Amino acid sequence: MLPAGVIGAVGFKPDWLARVASAAGAVADRPAAEVAADETYWREIQQAFTLDRTITNLNNGYTCPSPRVVHEALKRYLDISNQAPIHYMWNLLEPNVETVRRKLAAEAGCDPEELAITRNASEALQIAQLGMDLQAGDEVVTTDQDYGRMLDTWDQRVRRDKIKVTKIAFPVPTTNLSDLAHRIEQAITPRTKVIHFCHITNLTVFIDGAHAYAHFPFTRDELGADYYGTSLHKWLLAPVGTGFLYVRRENIEKLWPLTPATAAKSKDIRKFEEIGTHPAANHNAIAEALAFHQAIGTERKAARLRYLSDRWIAQVDKHPRVKILSSRLPNQAWGLANVSLEGVDV
């Protein structure tokens, strides 16, 4: 049983999830694109956050702030754990990671037994990158636009295992997806074992989805990936230090974990979670973040993100020193845009 004092205190806090759900109910019959510009609705959502409004934050992509309901859950779980970690954290809180796993998998459209809880997208992807059996001479195809940490991981395998990594260059912003696909296909050879972005038959596919989950609507089946890693402290608004790794079921046994697990777990997705002592609070509070996200609705959230990015881009893209490096095509643009400012190293 959880401490009565903790449970009682929670009862007097504002029910932010109920307020967000109520606001969503009031606009349920309106198109998401219309609600995106409804500042009255979004003001209610804003009230669920504690923000420093003395600064203008232009980088929510690194890690997003969590709503109060998530932050309060995180603190509550830490308070409970701290009373007697060996009992409250390990015996009472830690088993609830299975509920989080099921909820995340349902949202992603995959089997819970294919989803490992990690601390971020980098850890998730490195489990796959470093855990796959590759021999000297095997080839990996990626792009020079991929995240530096993931490119560093492949480069380490080049030094350690003598594999070959081909990094495709392409113009930005990318508007011609057929051209990009052609560049990738041209780089594939009989020794290619891995491509690090999208699906091609008979090759192992890694997708860096750090910014995708809870940012715009999609499902696992639409990706066709063998491995997919994401951070949940970005657009799901979960606590900092949360993410997940999707591994296609038939690949679990073939993939070595980043930190060792027993042979008995060789087919168990949980072998990728063997990181030693860790707080249960972080991953348990993911459940509140997911509930908050679902109360808003993926379609409404994605439409709002696109509306906001379109709004600021329209005000700067005609400036002679500004170049927008991200495509603004509807199926490629949501809440993120990369900007180059002439004469400024950003």
XYZ file of C-alpha atoms in Angstrom:
346
model
C 0.000 0.000 0.000
C 1.306 3.473 -0.870
C 1.755 6.046 1.919
C -1.564 7.685 2.813
C -0.027 11.121 3.204
C 1.224 11.113 -0.374
C -2.088 9.971 -1.806
C -4.037 12.521 0.240
C -1.844 15.394 -0.893
C -2.416 14.541 -4.521
C -6.163 14.866 -4.122
C -5.949 18.629 -3.521
C -3.980 19.400 -6.694
C -5.730 20.739 -9.820
C -6.781 17.956 -12.159
C -4.881 19.143 -15.222
C -5.698 16.038 -17.231
C -9.408 16.633 -16.708
C -9.061 20.285 -17.743
C -7.175 19.362 -20.913
C -9.686 16.630 -21.742
C -12.565 19.058 -21.160
C -10.974 21.634 -23.469
C -10.508 18.958 -26.122
C -14.147 17.924 -25.785
C -15.236 21.488 -26.493
C -13.497 21.440 -29.896
C -14.045 17.782 -30.740
C -16.363 18.518 -33.679
C -13.963 20.979 -35.337
C -11.173 20.117 -37.814
C -7.676 19.955 -36.325
C -6.409 22.612 -38.750
C -9.075 25.028 -37.489
C -8.376 24.323 -33.824
C -4.664 24.931 -34.483
C -5.348 28.680 -34.664
C -7.792 28.811 -31.725
C -5.780 30.671 -29.076
C -8.556 30.315 -26.496
C -8.245 26.527 -26.641
C -4.449 26.534 -26.582
C -4.340 29.014 -23.697
C -5.990 26.346 -21.575
C -3.259 23.894 -22.617
C -0.566 26.471 -21.798
C -1.857 26.754 -18.239
C -0.893 23.123 -17.664
C 2.802 24.096 -17.824
C 5.150 26.033 -15.552
C 7.349 28.036 -17.919
C 9.800 30.897 -17.707
C 8.034 33.462 -19.866
C 10.885 35.968 -19.583
C 12.747 34.166 -22.370
C 11.847 33.137 -25.900
C 12.740 29.482 -26.337
C 13.533 28.660 -29.959
C 14.671 25.108 -29.240
C 11.970 22.854 -27.832
C 13.411 19.998 -29.865
C 16.293 19.284 -27.485
C 13.928 18.479 -24.644
C 10.428 19.793 -24.101
C 9.128 20.991 -20.726
C 6.782 18.563 -19.016
C 3.259 19.602 -18.006
C 2.538 19.920 -14.308
C 0.790 16.555 -14.139
C 3.972 14.822 -15.329
C 6.335 16.839 -13.152
C 4.152 16.268 -10.085
C 3.964 12.539 -10.798
C 7.746 12.391 -11.099
C 8.179 14.129 -7.737
C 5.491 11.960 -6.156
C 7.179 8.742 -7.283
C 10.549 10.014 -6.045
C 9.043 10.877 -2.651
C 7.479 7.433 -2.389
C 10.729 5.729 -3.418
C 12.825 7.689 -0.945
C 10.944 6.343 2.093
C 12.496 2.906 1.587
C 13.827 2.374 -1.958
C 14.386 -1.354 -1.557
C 10.660 -1.777 -0.907
C 8.741 1.120 -2.423
C 10.856 1.596 -5.554
C 11.671 -1.995 -6.453
C 8.640 -3.867 -5.106
C 5.823 -1.361 -5.696
C 6.822 1.132 -8.394
C 9.220 -0.726 -10.697
C 6.695 -3.425 -11.774
C 4.464 -0.666 -13.181
C 6.912 -0.224 -16.043
C 4.928 -3.015 -17.698
C 1.828 -0.805 -17.786
C 3.910 1.957 -19.371
C 5.265 -0.512 -21.925
C 1.758 -1.604 -22.933
C 0.501 1.976 -23.264
C 3.470 3.128 -25.349
C 3.213 0.099 -27.605
C -0.501 0.665 -28.162
C 0.172 4.263 -29.215
C 3.013 3.157 -31.524
C 1.039 0.271 -33.006
C 3.464 -2.474 -31.986
C 3.558 -5.469 -29.644
C 4.623 -4.607 -26.053
C 7.096 -7.480 -26.293
C 8.910 -5.530 -29.028
C 9.389 -2.330 -27.010
C 12.203 -1.637 -24.532
C 12.153 1.405 -22.244
C 15.403 3.386 -22.571
C 16.763 6.716 -21.368
C 16.797 8.480 -24.742
C 16.938 7.924 -28.492
C 20.740 7.816 -28.543
C 20.830 4.914 -26.095
C 18.041 3.146 -27.971
C 19.768 3.437 -31.335
C 23.203 2.580 -29.959
C 21.804 -0.665 -28.563
C 20.892 -1.571 -32.134
C 23.995 -0.107 -33.787
C 26.467 -1.749 -31.419
C 24.471 -4.921 -30.811
C 24.184 -6.080 -34.405
C 26.731 -8.634 -35.624
C 28.749 -6.974 -38.386
C 31.986 -8.261 -39.859
C 34.947 -6.489 -41.430
C 33.918 -5.281 -44.871
C 30.179 -5.186 -44.149
C 28.648 -1.908 -45.273
C 26.245 0.575 -43.700
C 24.479 3.294 -45.691
C 23.365 6.463 -43.925
C 23.411 10.213 -44.677
C 25.627 13.116 -43.685
C 22.519 14.774 -42.215
C 22.005 12.174 -39.478
C 22.479 13.038 -35.815
C 26.145 13.370 -34.872
C 25.991 10.912 -31.996
C 24.650 8.191 -34.263
C 27.286 8.921 -36.918
C 29.946 8.766 -34.183
C 28.646 5.327 -33.227
C 28.996 4.037 -36.784
C 32.457 5.628 -37.009
C 33.506 3.760 -33.868
C 32.410 0.499 -35.468
C 34.551 1.415 -38.470
C 37.569 1.776 -36.169
C 36.750 -1.257 -34.038
C 35.268 -3.734 -36.501
C 36.591 -2.453 -39.855
C 33.134 -2.083 -41.380
C 32.495 0.490 -44.103
C 30.060 3.385 -43.675
C 28.796 5.325 -46.693
C 27.284 8.728 -45.885
C 24.988 10.032 -48.597
C 25.015 13.772 -49.270
C 21.861 15.458 -50.526
C 20.667 19.040 -50.989
C 18.675 20.778 -48.260
C 15.851 21.474 -48.046
C 14.897 18.144 -49.596
C 11.871 18.465 -51.846
C 12.490 15.598 -54.257
C 12.109 12.349 -52.329
C 12.607 10.302 -55.492
C 16.054 11.856 -55.881
C 16.891 11.016 -52.267
C 15.738 7.416 -52.743
C 17.840 7.174 -55.913
C 20.955 8.407 -54.080
C 20.413 5.760 -51.411
C 19.863 2.973 -53.930
C 23.036 3.950 -55.784
C 25.041 3.508 -52.574
C 23.833 -0.045 -51.907
C 26.287 -2.820 -52.769
C 26.268 -6.609 -52.238
C 28.113 -5.985 -48.931
C 25.493 -3.554 -47.586
C 23.928 -4.906 -44.387
C 22.299 -1.830 -42.848
C 20.556 1.329 -43.977
C 19.963 3.973 -41.334
C 16.698 5.667 -42.315
C 14.020 3.884 -44.397
C 12.989 0.446 -45.617
C 14.406 -1.511 -48.517
C 13.775 -5.257 -48.839
C 16.411 -7.659 -47.455
C 18.348 -4.970 -45.607
C 18.279 -4.216 -41.892
C 16.674 -0.827 -41.315
C 17.480 1.567 -38.452
C 15.251 4.605 -37.986
C 16.258 7.522 -35.794
C 12.828 8.664 -34.663
C 14.011 10.937 -31.863
C 11.582 13.690 -32.870
C 8.774 11.669 -34.407
C 6.879 9.863 -31.630
C 3.984 12.019 -30.316
C 4.965 14.762 -32.786
C 2.814 13.701 -35.734
C 0.545 10.704 -36.411
C 2.093 7.459 -37.676
C 2.238 3.768 -36.771
C 4.950 1.120 -36.727
C 3.495 -0.609 -39.791
C 3.848 2.573 -41.851
C 7.591 2.628 -41.141
C 8.560 -0.935 -41.979
C 11.579 -0.641 -39.667
C 13.608 -3.369 -37.999
C 14.803 -0.999 -35.273
C 13.330 2.328 -34.186
C 14.582 4.572 -31.397
C 12.973 7.688 -29.941
C 13.205 10.110 -27.022
C 10.080 10.620 -24.925
C 11.320 13.807 -23.233
C 10.851 15.558 -26.549
C 7.336 15.690 -28.020
C 5.635 13.287 -25.604
C 6.670 15.734 -22.828
C 7.803 12.905 -20.532
C 10.514 13.350 -17.868
C 14.050 14.028 -19.056
C 15.873 10.749 -19.530
C 13.128 8.632 -21.108
C 12.863 6.939 -24.493
C 12.177 3.602 -26.120
C 13.615 1.125 -28.600
C 11.411 -0.893 -30.931
C 12.925 -4.191 -32.111
C 11.097 -6.389 -34.598
C 10.346 -9.591 -32.696
C 12.449 -11.905 -34.881
C 15.484 -9.661 -34.345
C 15.455 -9.623 -30.538
C 17.445 -12.829 -30.110
C 20.002 -11.748 -32.741
C 20.708 -8.358 -31.147
C 23.232 -8.098 -28.311
C 22.253 -5.760 -25.445
C 24.450 -2.742 -24.749
C 24.896 -3.905 -21.143
C 25.051 -7.669 -20.526
C 22.010 -9.791 -19.711
C 21.680 -13.479 -18.897
C 21.307 -16.043 -21.674
C 17.837 -16.812 -20.304
C 16.745 -13.366 -21.529
C 18.089 -13.764 -25.062
C 14.576 -13.603 -26.570
C 13.200 -11.095 -24.044
C 12.922 -7.407 -24.999
C 13.718 -6.578 -21.357
C 17.337 -7.651 -21.836
C 17.914 -4.193 -23.334
C 16.841 -2.582 -20.040
C 19.548 -4.182 -17.857
C 21.221 -0.899 -16.862
C 21.621 -1.488 -13.117
C 20.064 0.654 -10.391
C 17.829 3.387 -11.786
C 14.847 5.462 -10.608
C 11.417 3.986 -11.273
C 9.982 7.512 -11.143
C 11.249 8.524 -14.577
C 9.696 5.725 -16.580
C 6.515 5.498 -14.484
C 5.723 9.181 -15.086
C 5.690 8.426 -18.825
C 2.125 7.195 -18.250
C 0.977 10.690 -17.246
C 2.737 12.214 -20.254
C 0.991 9.779 -22.569
C -2.388 10.521 -20.975
C -1.778 14.266 -21.425
C -0.807 13.749 -25.073
C -3.886 11.637 -25.761
C -6.160 14.165 -24.038
C -5.032 16.784 -26.569
C -5.092 14.364 -29.495
C -2.291 13.590 -31.940
C -3.987 15.253 -34.920
C -4.693 18.485 -33.008
C -1.190 18.576 -31.585
C 0.466 18.028 -34.974
C -1.712 20.680 -36.607
C -0.818 23.195 -33.885
C 2.904 22.502 -34.260
C 2.691 23.023 -38.013
C 0.649 26.206 -37.518
C 3.244 27.662 -35.145
C 6.220 26.809 -37.347
C 4.478 28.188 -40.445
C 3.726 31.370 -38.516
C 7.290 32.203 -37.537
C 8.798 31.014 -40.821
C 6.488 33.360 -42.732
C 7.975 36.260 -40.760
C 11.652 35.452 -41.330
C 12.033 33.580 -44.612
C 12.135 36.767 -46.698
C 15.015 38.181 -44.686
C 18.135 38.306 -46.909
C 20.360 36.672 -44.261
C 17.963 33.850 -43.363
C 17.696 30.503 -45.144
C 15.178 27.836 -44.114
C 16.890 24.450 -44.516
C 13.832 22.288 -43.819
C 11.242 21.297 -46.374
C 7.845 22.904 -45.883
C 5.958 20.284 -47.887
C 2.872 19.166 -45.910
C 3.997 15.558 -45.483
C 7.510 16.564 -44.371
C 6.978 19.574 -42.106
C 5.540 19.746 -38.607
C 6.953 21.523 -35.571
C 10.644 21.676 -36.449
C 12.586 23.780 -38.928
C 16.320 24.166 -39.417
C 17.552 27.702 -40.010
C 20.800 29.150 -41.340
C 21.612 32.762 -40.451
C 24.313 34.310 -42.608
C 27.306 35.453 -40.584
C 26.199 33.676 -37.404
C 27.434 30.285 -36.218
C 24.427 28.685 -34.514
